[in-house]
Short mmCIF file of C-alpha atoms and ligand atoms in Angstrom, two decimals:
data_model
loop_
_atom_site.label_atom_id
_atom_site.label_comp_id
_atom_site.label_asym_id
_atom_site.label_seq_id
_atom_site.Cartn_x
_atom_site.Cartn_y
_atom_site.Cartn_z
CA MET A 1 52.97 73.10 73.66
CA PRO A 2 52.06 73.32 77.40
CA THR A 3 54.96 74.14 79.62
CA LEU A 4 55.97 72.48 82.86
CA VAL A 5 58.48 73.52 85.35
CA MET A 6 60.50 70.93 87.27
CA LYS A 7 62.93 71.91 90.06
CA PHE A 8 65.42 69.51 91.36
CA GLY A 9 66.99 70.33 94.67
CA GLY A 10 70.52 69.50 95.92
CA THR A 11 70.06 66.05 96.94
CA SER A 12 68.29 65.23 93.69
CA VAL A 13 71.33 66.28 91.62
CA ALA A 14 73.99 65.28 94.24
CA ASN A 15 76.01 63.25 91.75
CA LEU A 16 76.10 61.98 88.28
CA ASP A 17 73.75 59.13 88.99
CA ARG A 18 71.15 61.33 90.55
CA ILE A 19 71.35 63.74 87.69
CA ALA A 20 70.65 60.84 85.36
CA ARG A 21 67.77 59.74 87.48
CA ALA A 22 66.36 63.36 87.41
CA ALA A 23 66.91 63.48 83.55
CA LYS A 24 64.80 60.23 83.33
CA ARG A 25 61.91 62.06 85.10
CA VAL A 26 62.29 64.99 82.69
CA ALA A 27 62.11 62.60 79.72
CA LEU A 28 58.78 61.15 80.96
CA GLU A 29 57.31 64.72 80.82
CA VAL A 30 58.81 65.46 77.48
CA ALA A 31 57.22 62.22 76.21
CA LYS A 32 53.79 63.60 77.44
CA GLY A 33 54.16 66.59 75.11
CA TYR A 34 55.50 69.23 77.49
CA ASP A 35 58.03 71.90 76.89
CA VAL A 36 60.01 71.53 80.05
CA ILE A 37 61.95 74.17 82.00
CA VAL A 38 64.20 72.40 84.51
CA ILE A 39 65.57 74.51 87.35
CA VAL A 40 68.53 72.88 89.16
CA SER A 41 70.20 73.48 92.53
CA ALA A 42 73.83 72.99 93.24
CA MET A 43 74.91 69.45 94.25
CA SER A 44 74.00 69.12 97.92
CA GLY A 45 76.62 70.52 100.20
CA LYS A 46 78.19 72.58 97.39
CA THR A 47 76.70 75.98 98.29
CA ASN A 48 77.59 75.39 102.03
CA GLU A 49 81.18 74.82 101.06
CA LEU A 50 81.17 77.97 98.85
CA VAL A 51 79.67 80.10 101.55
CA GLY A 52 82.27 78.64 103.93
CA TRP A 53 85.20 79.72 101.63
CA VAL A 54 83.77 83.22 101.36
CA ASN A 55 83.42 83.61 105.16
CA GLU A 56 86.91 82.25 105.64
CA THR A 57 88.31 84.69 103.18
CA SER A 58 86.33 87.74 104.28
CA PRO A 59 84.12 87.67 107.40
CA LEU A 60 82.42 90.94 106.50
CA TYR A 61 82.44 90.24 102.83
CA ASP A 62 81.48 92.32 99.79
CA ALA A 63 78.10 90.91 98.93
CA ARG A 64 78.64 91.20 95.14
CA GLU A 65 81.66 88.87 95.35
CA TYR A 66 79.80 86.47 97.65
CA ASP A 67 77.26 86.08 94.91
CA ALA A 68 79.97 85.63 92.30
CA VAL A 69 81.21 82.65 94.31
CA VAL A 70 78.14 81.01 95.73
CA SER A 71 76.22 81.16 92.57
CA SER A 72 78.67 78.95 90.66
CA GLY A 73 77.47 75.65 92.13
CA GLU A 74 74.34 75.80 89.95
CA ASN A 75 76.35 76.44 86.76
CA VAL A 76 77.87 72.96 87.03
CA THR A 77 74.56 71.06 87.56
CA ALA A 78 72.79 72.96 84.78
CA GLY A 79 75.51 72.06 82.24
CA LEU A 80 75.57 68.40 83.37
CA MET A 81 71.84 68.12 83.21
CA ALA A 82 71.76 69.51 79.68
CA LEU A 83 74.54 67.04 78.70
CA ARG A 84 72.73 64.17 80.26
CA LEU A 85 69.54 64.99 78.43
CA GLN A 86 71.51 65.38 75.15
CA GLU A 87 72.91 61.87 75.75
CA MET A 88 69.26 60.73 75.87
CA ASP A 89 68.63 62.34 72.50
CA ILE A 90 66.49 65.12 74.02
CA PRO A 91 67.26 68.55 72.66
CA ALA A 92 68.32 70.55 75.62
CA ARG A 93 70.55 73.46 76.64
CA SER A 94 71.65 75.17 79.80
CA TRP A 95 71.05 78.70 80.67
CA GLN A 96 72.68 80.63 83.50
CA GLY A 97 70.58 83.24 85.19
CA TRP A 98 72.26 86.23 83.25
CA GLN A 99 71.70 84.42 79.88
CA VAL A 100 67.99 84.21 80.31
CA PRO A 101 68.14 87.04 81.59
CA LEU A 102 66.65 86.63 84.98
CA ILE A 103 66.77 90.30 86.11
CA THR A 104 66.78 91.06 89.86
CA ASN A 105 67.37 94.17 91.87
CA ASP A 106 70.84 94.78 93.41
CA ALA A 107 70.09 93.40 96.83
CA HIS A 108 72.99 90.98 96.72
CA GLY A 109 72.60 87.80 98.72
CA SER A 110 68.83 88.06 98.82
CA ALA A 111 68.04 89.71 95.51
CA ARG A 112 64.36 90.03 94.28
CA ILE A 113 63.31 89.04 90.93
CA VAL A 114 62.23 91.95 88.73
CA GLU A 115 61.50 90.31 85.34
CA ILE A 116 62.10 87.17 83.35
CA PRO A 117 61.69 87.93 79.68
CA SER A 118 60.54 84.83 78.05
CA ASP A 119 61.66 85.63 74.34
CA ASN A 120 65.08 83.88 74.36
CA ILE A 121 63.87 80.61 75.76
CA ASN A 122 60.69 80.65 73.79
CA LYS A 123 62.66 81.27 70.53
CA LYS A 124 64.62 78.07 71.30
CA PHE A 125 61.53 76.04 72.08
CA ALA A 126 59.99 77.25 68.77
CA GLU A 127 63.12 75.94 67.21
CA GLY A 128 62.61 72.44 68.54
CA MET A 129 64.48 72.59 71.88
CA LYS A 130 62.50 70.40 74.33
CA VAL A 131 64.14 71.19 77.55
CA ALA A 132 65.54 74.53 78.97
CA VAL A 133 67.80 73.85 82.00
CA VAL A 134 68.18 77.00 83.98
CA ALA A 135 70.66 77.40 86.91
CA GLY A 136 68.55 78.29 89.85
CA PHE A 137 69.24 80.78 92.60
CA GLN A 138 70.98 83.25 90.44
CA GLY A 139 70.28 86.32 88.30
CA ILE A 140 71.71 89.62 87.07
CA SER A 141 71.43 93.11 88.64
CA PRO A 142 70.69 96.23 86.74
CA GLU A 143 74.47 97.02 87.11
CA GLY A 144 75.18 93.73 85.29
CA ARG A 145 76.49 91.91 88.40
CA ILE A 146 75.61 88.35 89.26
CA THR A 147 73.10 88.15 92.13
CA THR A 148 71.65 85.26 94.19
CA LEU A 149 68.26 85.08 95.63
CA GLY A 150 69.05 83.90 99.20
CA ARG A 151 69.48 80.36 100.46
CA GLY A 152 66.95 77.92 99.11
CA GLY A 153 66.39 80.38 96.21
CA SER A 154 66.08 77.89 93.41
CA ASP A 155 62.49 77.23 94.60
CA THR A 156 61.81 80.80 93.91
CA THR A 157 63.50 80.63 90.60
CA ALA A 158 61.20 77.69 89.70
CA VAL A 159 57.98 79.45 90.65
CA ALA A 160 59.03 82.66 89.00
CA PHE A 161 59.57 80.74 85.68
CA ALA A 162 56.25 78.93 86.11
CA ALA A 163 54.62 82.43 86.40
CA ALA A 164 56.54 84.03 83.53
CA PHE A 165 55.92 81.03 81.17
CA ASP A 166 52.43 80.48 82.39
CA ALA A 167 53.35 76.88 83.13
CA GLU A 168 50.68 74.12 83.80
CA ARG A 169 52.39 73.26 87.01
CA CYS A 170 55.50 73.77 89.03
CA ASP A 171 56.92 70.58 90.54
CA ILE A 172 59.50 70.81 93.27
CA TYR A 173 61.45 67.66 93.43
CA THR A 174 63.16 67.19 96.87
CA ASP A 175 64.33 64.52 99.26
CA VAL A 176 61.08 64.19 101.11
CA ASP A 177 57.78 63.05 99.43
CA GLY A 178 55.91 66.14 100.31
CA VAL A 179 55.09 68.82 103.04
CA TYR A 180 54.63 67.34 106.44
CA THR A 181 53.09 68.55 109.61
CA THR A 182 56.66 69.08 110.78
CA ASP A 183 60.05 68.30 109.65
CA PRO A 184 60.00 64.53 109.30
CA ARG A 185 63.71 64.53 110.39
CA ILE A 186 62.78 65.85 113.77
CA SER A 187 59.53 64.05 114.52
CA PRO A 188 58.96 60.38 113.44
CA LYS A 189 55.26 61.11 113.91
CA ALA A 190 55.20 63.76 111.26
CA ARG A 191 52.30 63.23 108.73
CA LYS A 192 52.32 64.02 105.03
CA LEU A 193 49.79 66.46 103.94
CA GLU A 194 47.83 65.98 100.76
CA LYS A 195 47.23 69.61 100.45
CA ILE A 196 48.34 72.73 102.29
CA SER A 197 47.08 76.30 101.91
CA PHE A 198 49.45 79.15 100.55
CA GLU A 199 49.05 80.94 103.76
CA GLU A 200 50.03 78.19 106.05
CA MET A 201 52.99 77.16 103.72
CA LEU A 202 54.05 80.76 103.72
CA GLU A 203 54.22 80.89 107.55
CA LEU A 204 55.84 77.54 107.90
CA ALA A 205 58.53 78.46 105.35
CA SER A 206 59.19 81.82 106.87
CA LEU A 207 59.39 80.24 110.36
CA GLY A 208 61.99 77.72 109.24
CA ALA A 209 60.47 74.86 107.30
CA LYS A 210 63.03 75.03 104.54
CA VAL A 211 61.17 72.66 102.24
CA LEU A 212 60.17 75.73 100.22
CA GLN A 213 61.78 79.06 100.27
CA THR A 214 59.38 81.65 101.71
CA ARG A 215 59.53 83.85 98.52
CA SER A 216 58.67 80.98 96.29
CA VAL A 217 55.37 80.49 98.20
CA GLU A 218 54.67 84.26 98.10
CA LEU A 219 55.12 84.23 94.34
CA ALA A 220 52.97 81.12 93.81
CA MET A 221 50.15 82.71 95.87
CA ARG A 222 50.41 86.02 94.02
CA PHE A 223 50.40 84.38 90.55
CA ASN A 224 48.30 81.43 91.43
CA VAL A 225 50.88 78.92 90.28
CA LYS A 226 49.95 75.35 90.85
CA LEU A 227 52.72 74.10 93.11
CA ARG A 228 53.50 70.60 94.03
CA VAL A 229 56.21 69.29 96.35
CA LEU A 230 57.28 65.72 95.70
CA SER A 231 60.29 63.34 96.03
CA SER A 232 62.65 62.54 93.15
CA PHE A 233 63.29 59.16 94.73
CA ASP A 234 59.67 57.73 94.64
CA GLU A 235 58.23 56.02 91.62
CA PRO A 236 56.38 58.57 89.36
CA SER A 237 52.69 59.00 90.07
CA ASP A 238 50.19 61.68 89.20
CA ASP A 239 48.93 62.15 92.77
CA ALA A 240 52.34 62.03 94.49
CA GLY A 241 53.46 64.74 96.82
CA THR A 242 51.73 67.71 98.34
CA LEU A 243 49.73 70.30 96.59
CA VAL A 244 50.14 73.93 97.74
CA CYS A 245 46.96 75.65 96.90
CA ALA A 246 44.32 78.17 97.83
CA GLU A 247 42.58 77.92 101.26
CA GLU A 248 39.19 77.32 99.67
CA GLN A 249 40.42 73.97 98.15
CA ILE A 250 40.97 72.63 101.60
CA MET A 251 38.29 71.07 103.74
CA GLU A 252 39.80 70.37 107.14
CA SER A 253 40.76 73.38 109.18
CA LYS A 254 42.37 72.17 112.41
CA ALA A 255 43.56 75.01 114.67
CA VAL A 256 47.09 74.07 113.93
CA ALA A 257 48.39 72.76 110.63
CA GLY A 258 52.06 72.33 111.39
CA VAL A 259 55.05 72.99 113.67
CA ALA A 260 58.15 74.76 112.35
CA TYR A 261 61.55 75.39 113.90
CA SER A 262 64.64 77.38 113.07
CA ARG A 263 68.00 76.91 114.65
CA ASP A 264 69.53 79.89 112.94
CA GLU A 265 68.47 82.45 115.49
CA ALA A 266 70.61 84.75 117.60
CA LYS A 267 69.14 86.64 120.49
CA MET A 268 70.56 90.02 121.47
CA THR A 269 69.80 92.19 124.46
CA LEU A 270 70.78 95.87 124.83
CA VAL A 271 71.10 96.21 128.45
CA THR A 272 70.18 99.58 130.06
CA ILE A 273 68.81 101.90 127.36
CA GLU A 274 66.93 105.12 128.06
CA ASP A 275 63.20 104.65 128.31
CA LYS A 276 62.01 107.59 126.22
CA PRO A 277 60.46 108.10 122.78
CA GLY A 278 62.66 107.68 119.85
CA ILE A 279 65.09 105.02 121.28
CA ALA A 280 63.45 102.05 119.64
CA SER A 281 63.43 103.96 116.33
CA LYS A 282 67.20 104.62 116.59
CA ILE A 283 67.97 101.01 117.54
CA PHE A 284 66.00 99.38 114.74
CA GLY A 285 66.88 102.13 112.30
CA THR A 286 70.57 101.44 112.83
CA LEU A 287 70.00 97.63 112.48
CA ALA A 288 67.78 98.27 109.26
CA GLU A 289 70.60 100.37 107.70
CA ALA A 290 73.13 97.59 108.34
CA GLY A 291 70.86 95.18 106.56
CA VAL A 292 69.90 93.18 109.67
CA ASN A 293 66.52 91.42 109.58
CA VAL A 294 65.09 91.71 113.03
CA ASP A 295 62.58 89.10 113.83
CA MET A 296 61.17 89.05 117.36
CA ILE A 297 61.32 92.04 119.73
CA VAL A 298 60.67 92.49 123.52
CA GLN A 299 61.26 95.47 125.61
CA ASN A 300 61.77 94.37 129.28
CA VAL A 301 62.01 96.04 132.53
CA SER A 302 65.71 96.52 133.27
CA GLU A 303 67.45 94.86 136.12
CA GLN A 304 68.33 98.33 136.97
CA ASN A 305 64.76 99.17 137.79
CA TYR A 306 64.40 96.08 139.82
CA GLN A 307 67.33 96.94 141.91
CA GLY A 308 65.73 100.15 142.89
CA HIS A 309 67.70 102.38 140.70
CA ALA A 310 66.22 105.60 139.36
CA GLY A 311 63.53 104.77 136.70
CA GLY A 312 63.68 105.69 133.10
CA VAL A 313 65.76 102.85 131.69
CA THR A 314 64.75 99.58 130.12
CA ASP A 315 66.37 96.64 128.23
CA MET A 316 65.63 95.75 124.50
CA THR A 317 65.86 92.15 123.36
CA PHE A 318 65.50 91.11 119.74
CA SER A 319 66.22 88.21 117.48
CA CYS A 320 67.80 88.01 114.16
CA PRO A 321 69.24 85.39 111.79
CA ILE A 322 72.48 83.91 113.30
CA ASP A 323 74.49 84.82 110.15
CA GLN A 324 73.63 88.58 110.66
CA LYS A 325 74.97 88.46 114.28
CA MET A 326 78.32 90.05 113.39
CA ARG A 327 76.72 92.83 111.31
CA ALA A 328 74.19 93.61 114.16
CA GLU A 329 76.92 93.73 116.78
CA LYS A 330 79.10 95.92 114.66
CA ALA A 331 76.37 98.29 113.75
CA LEU A 332 75.18 98.74 117.35
CA ASN A 333 78.72 99.09 118.80
CA ASP A 334 79.67 101.61 115.99
CA ALA A 335 76.47 103.67 116.88
CA LYS A 336 77.43 103.62 120.54
CA GLU A 337 80.94 104.82 119.67
CA LYS A 338 79.54 107.60 117.54
CA GLY A 339 77.22 108.63 120.42
CA VAL A 340 74.16 107.82 118.41
CA LEU A 341 73.09 105.11 120.87
CA ALA A 342 73.69 104.73 124.58
CA PHE A 343 73.57 101.35 126.38
CA ASP A 344 75.60 99.57 129.10
CA ARG A 345 76.36 96.36 127.22
CA LEU A 346 75.12 94.15 124.46
CA GLU A 347 74.38 90.42 125.47
CA VAL A 348 74.46 87.90 122.67
CA GLU A 349 73.06 84.45 122.96
CA THR A 350 73.53 82.04 119.94
CA ASP A 351 72.29 78.80 121.63
CA VAL A 352 68.60 79.61 121.05
CA ALA A 353 66.03 78.28 118.64
CA LYS A 354 62.53 79.37 117.48
CA VAL A 355 59.65 76.97 117.52
CA SER A 356 56.34 77.89 115.98
CA VAL A 357 52.84 76.58 115.53
CA VAL A 358 50.98 77.62 112.48
CA GLY A 359 47.32 77.19 111.28
CA ILE A 360 44.64 79.24 109.63
CA GLY A 361 42.16 77.62 112.04
CA MET A 362 43.74 79.78 114.73
CA ARG A 363 41.53 82.56 113.45
CA SER A 364 38.45 80.74 114.72
CA HIS A 365 39.83 78.42 117.51
CA ALA A 366 40.59 79.95 120.86
CA GLY A 367 43.17 78.77 123.30
CA VAL A 368 45.98 77.79 120.97
CA ALA A 369 48.55 79.97 122.84
CA ALA A 370 47.40 78.68 126.18
CA LYS A 371 47.83 75.10 125.03
CA MET A 372 51.27 75.75 123.45
CA PHE A 373 52.57 77.43 126.73
CA LYS A 374 51.20 74.63 128.89
CA THR A 375 52.78 72.03 126.74
CA LEU A 376 56.24 73.80 127.01
CA SER A 377 55.78 74.19 130.70
CA ASP A 378 54.96 70.65 131.22
CA GLU A 379 58.31 69.80 129.71
CA ASN A 380 60.04 72.43 131.78
CA ILE A 381 61.08 74.56 128.79
CA ASN A 382 61.49 78.19 129.55
CA ILE A 383 60.20 80.67 126.93
CA LYS A 384 62.63 83.66 126.34
CA VAL A 385 60.59 85.61 123.77
CA ILE A 386 57.03 85.31 122.25
CA ALA A 387 55.73 86.58 119.01
CA THR A 388 52.30 86.07 117.50
CA SER A 389 50.34 86.86 114.41
CA GLU A 390 46.86 85.94 113.25
CA ILE A 391 47.91 82.41 112.21
CA LYS A 392 51.08 81.63 114.08
CA ILE A 393 52.66 81.66 117.51
CA SER A 394 56.35 81.54 117.83
CA VAL A 395 58.66 81.19 120.94
CA LEU A 396 62.40 81.52 121.44
CA ILE A 397 63.84 78.80 123.74
CA ASP A 398 67.14 77.20 124.57
CA ARG A 399 68.29 75.33 121.35
CA LYS A 400 68.80 72.13 123.43
CA TYR A 401 65.08 71.81 123.98
CA MET A 402 64.26 72.37 120.27
CA GLU A 403 63.47 68.73 119.29
CA LEU A 404 61.68 68.05 122.39
CA ALA A 405 59.44 71.08 122.00
CA VAL A 406 58.64 70.28 118.41
CA GLN A 407 57.76 66.72 119.33
CA ALA A 408 55.60 67.70 122.43
CA LEU A 409 53.68 70.39 120.38
CA HIS A 410 53.16 67.88 117.58
CA ASP A 411 51.64 65.51 120.12
CA ALA A 412 49.66 68.26 121.91
CA PHE A 413 47.89 69.40 118.76
CA GLU A 414 47.46 65.84 117.63
CA LEU A 415 49.02 66.54 114.26
CA ASP A 416 49.66 62.80 113.56
CA LYS A 417 45.93 62.36 113.23
CA ALA A 418 44.20 63.42 110.05
P1 ADP B 1 66.24 70.68 98.48
O1 ADP B 1 67.79 70.56 98.45
O2 ADP B 1 65.54 69.71 97.55
O3 ADP B 1 65.84 72.14 98.11
P2 ADP B 1 65.73 71.23 101.19
O4 ADP B 1 66.83 70.56 102.14
O5 ADP B 1 65.95 72.69 100.92
O6 ADP B 1 65.75 70.34 99.85
O7 ADP B 1 64.30 70.95 101.78
C1 ADP B 1 63.87 69.69 102.07
C2 ADP B 1 63.99 69.44 103.52
O8 ADP B 1 63.06 70.29 104.29
C3 ADP B 1 63.61 68.12 104.00
O9 ADP B 1 64.64 67.23 103.95
C4 ADP B 1 63.18 68.28 105.52
O10 ADP B 1 64.13 67.84 106.34
C5 ADP B 1 62.91 69.80 105.65
N1 ADP B 1 61.68 70.16 106.12
C6 ADP B 1 61.47 70.97 107.12
N2 ADP B 1 60.12 71.10 107.42
C7 ADP B 1 59.54 70.28 106.65
C8 ADP B 1 58.12 69.95 106.47
N3 ADP B 1 57.11 70.58 107.26
N4 ADP B 1 57.82 69.12 105.50
C9 ADP B 1 58.74 68.43 104.71
N5 ADP B 1 60.02 68.73 104.93
C10 ADP B 1 60.44 69.62 105.74
N1 LIG B 2 72.03 76.05 96.19
C1 LIG B 2 71.40 77.05 96.83
C2 LIG B 2 71.24 76.87 98.32
O1 LIG B 2 71.67 75.85 98.83
C3 LIG B 2 69.94 77.32 96.34
C4 LIG B 2 69.04 76.18 96.35
O2 LIG B 2 69.40 75.07 96.36
O3 LIG B 2 67.78 76.43 96.33
O4 LIG B 2 70.74 77.66 98.97
MG1 MG B 3 65.65 73.85 99.17
#
């Protein structure tokens, strides 16, 4: 039997009616002759609630216990989905990550998948089971502890299963009917894409477009998984949604394919550090050891220099995910106390956002950065930090201008036009 992976996100399993609706979709594929692996998320809002409980109990929590708590939302929906399918006379059972077992490393909170042995599930398929319902987002570490794959991780579970079971396709059912030129919730002019390349999707995802978890796109690209994003609310159709595929399969190559944003940024500046070899290495070594994912970095001329003080000092600014802000502060302040690092003070801004334009066409089109900066300047938006790569340009700006920036850039690059 050919295998199909179907993943249902939080809004698609938000209550019993939605689960029943999703189960009907699964039934349609079973009727076509597929063995189906269903990956479910927790009911929408559930994981946030669980994360909130952990933070309230222990702000600098033990990540192993964080995983024990936040993985639980998926257990509920997996069991309910299996029950619903059984009620429809479809042979189905649920699997928690450890039962499969989905083996990960021990990086709790953002674990990486090491292996998904297919024997257990295949044995059941051979015995007549039609649907394996797997709790997304979770796995088991080599030490036998429950792990989670990072927020949005059920997408990665789905793609990993598609690769491990050599599935014909991996369908990601969500609350939008595909991948858009930007988040349709921010820009009413956002246009649905029929296809998007792995590379562009990877950048958009890593820059904040949470429609797919970044690692799921990475995996799909590596194992050439046929990946489709579609809505669980629309009527079923064969050409629904957006296909994420290899670049060669796409004809159009505009300079910019999409605009992404991320609200979840914090900007930190170490004011007055020594300007000499080895300092950056100490700062970012300290942060890496504390598990902080540093994103953008700029080293600026210190106010001290401007004021005519003796040279030899500078300021270092970087951004990191807002939920790692406390870890970063603690690591830097501890290093200062221990005499490992010297700086005057640490300035932290949390009212910032990152806005990025992405496109493989940038490799061949000049002037994208100039157009982006002009567009922002026309809107009087100040740029705090800039980062670029071959196919993206990102800026850090005041959060209050985020929507405006996304819409202005969407207009400037004419993304509403095919
Ligand atoms: P799920 O719970 O199904 O995993 P998510 O909330 O994680 O759903 O992802 C879907 C959301 O991603 C959409 O509701 C939309 O607001 C957001 N999104 C951000 N950028 C894009 C984009 N470029 N295209 C489509 N959706 C996007
Ligand atoms: N429930 C988890 C989360 O909200 C995983 C997922 O839905 O993909 O992050
Ligand atoms: Mg998601």
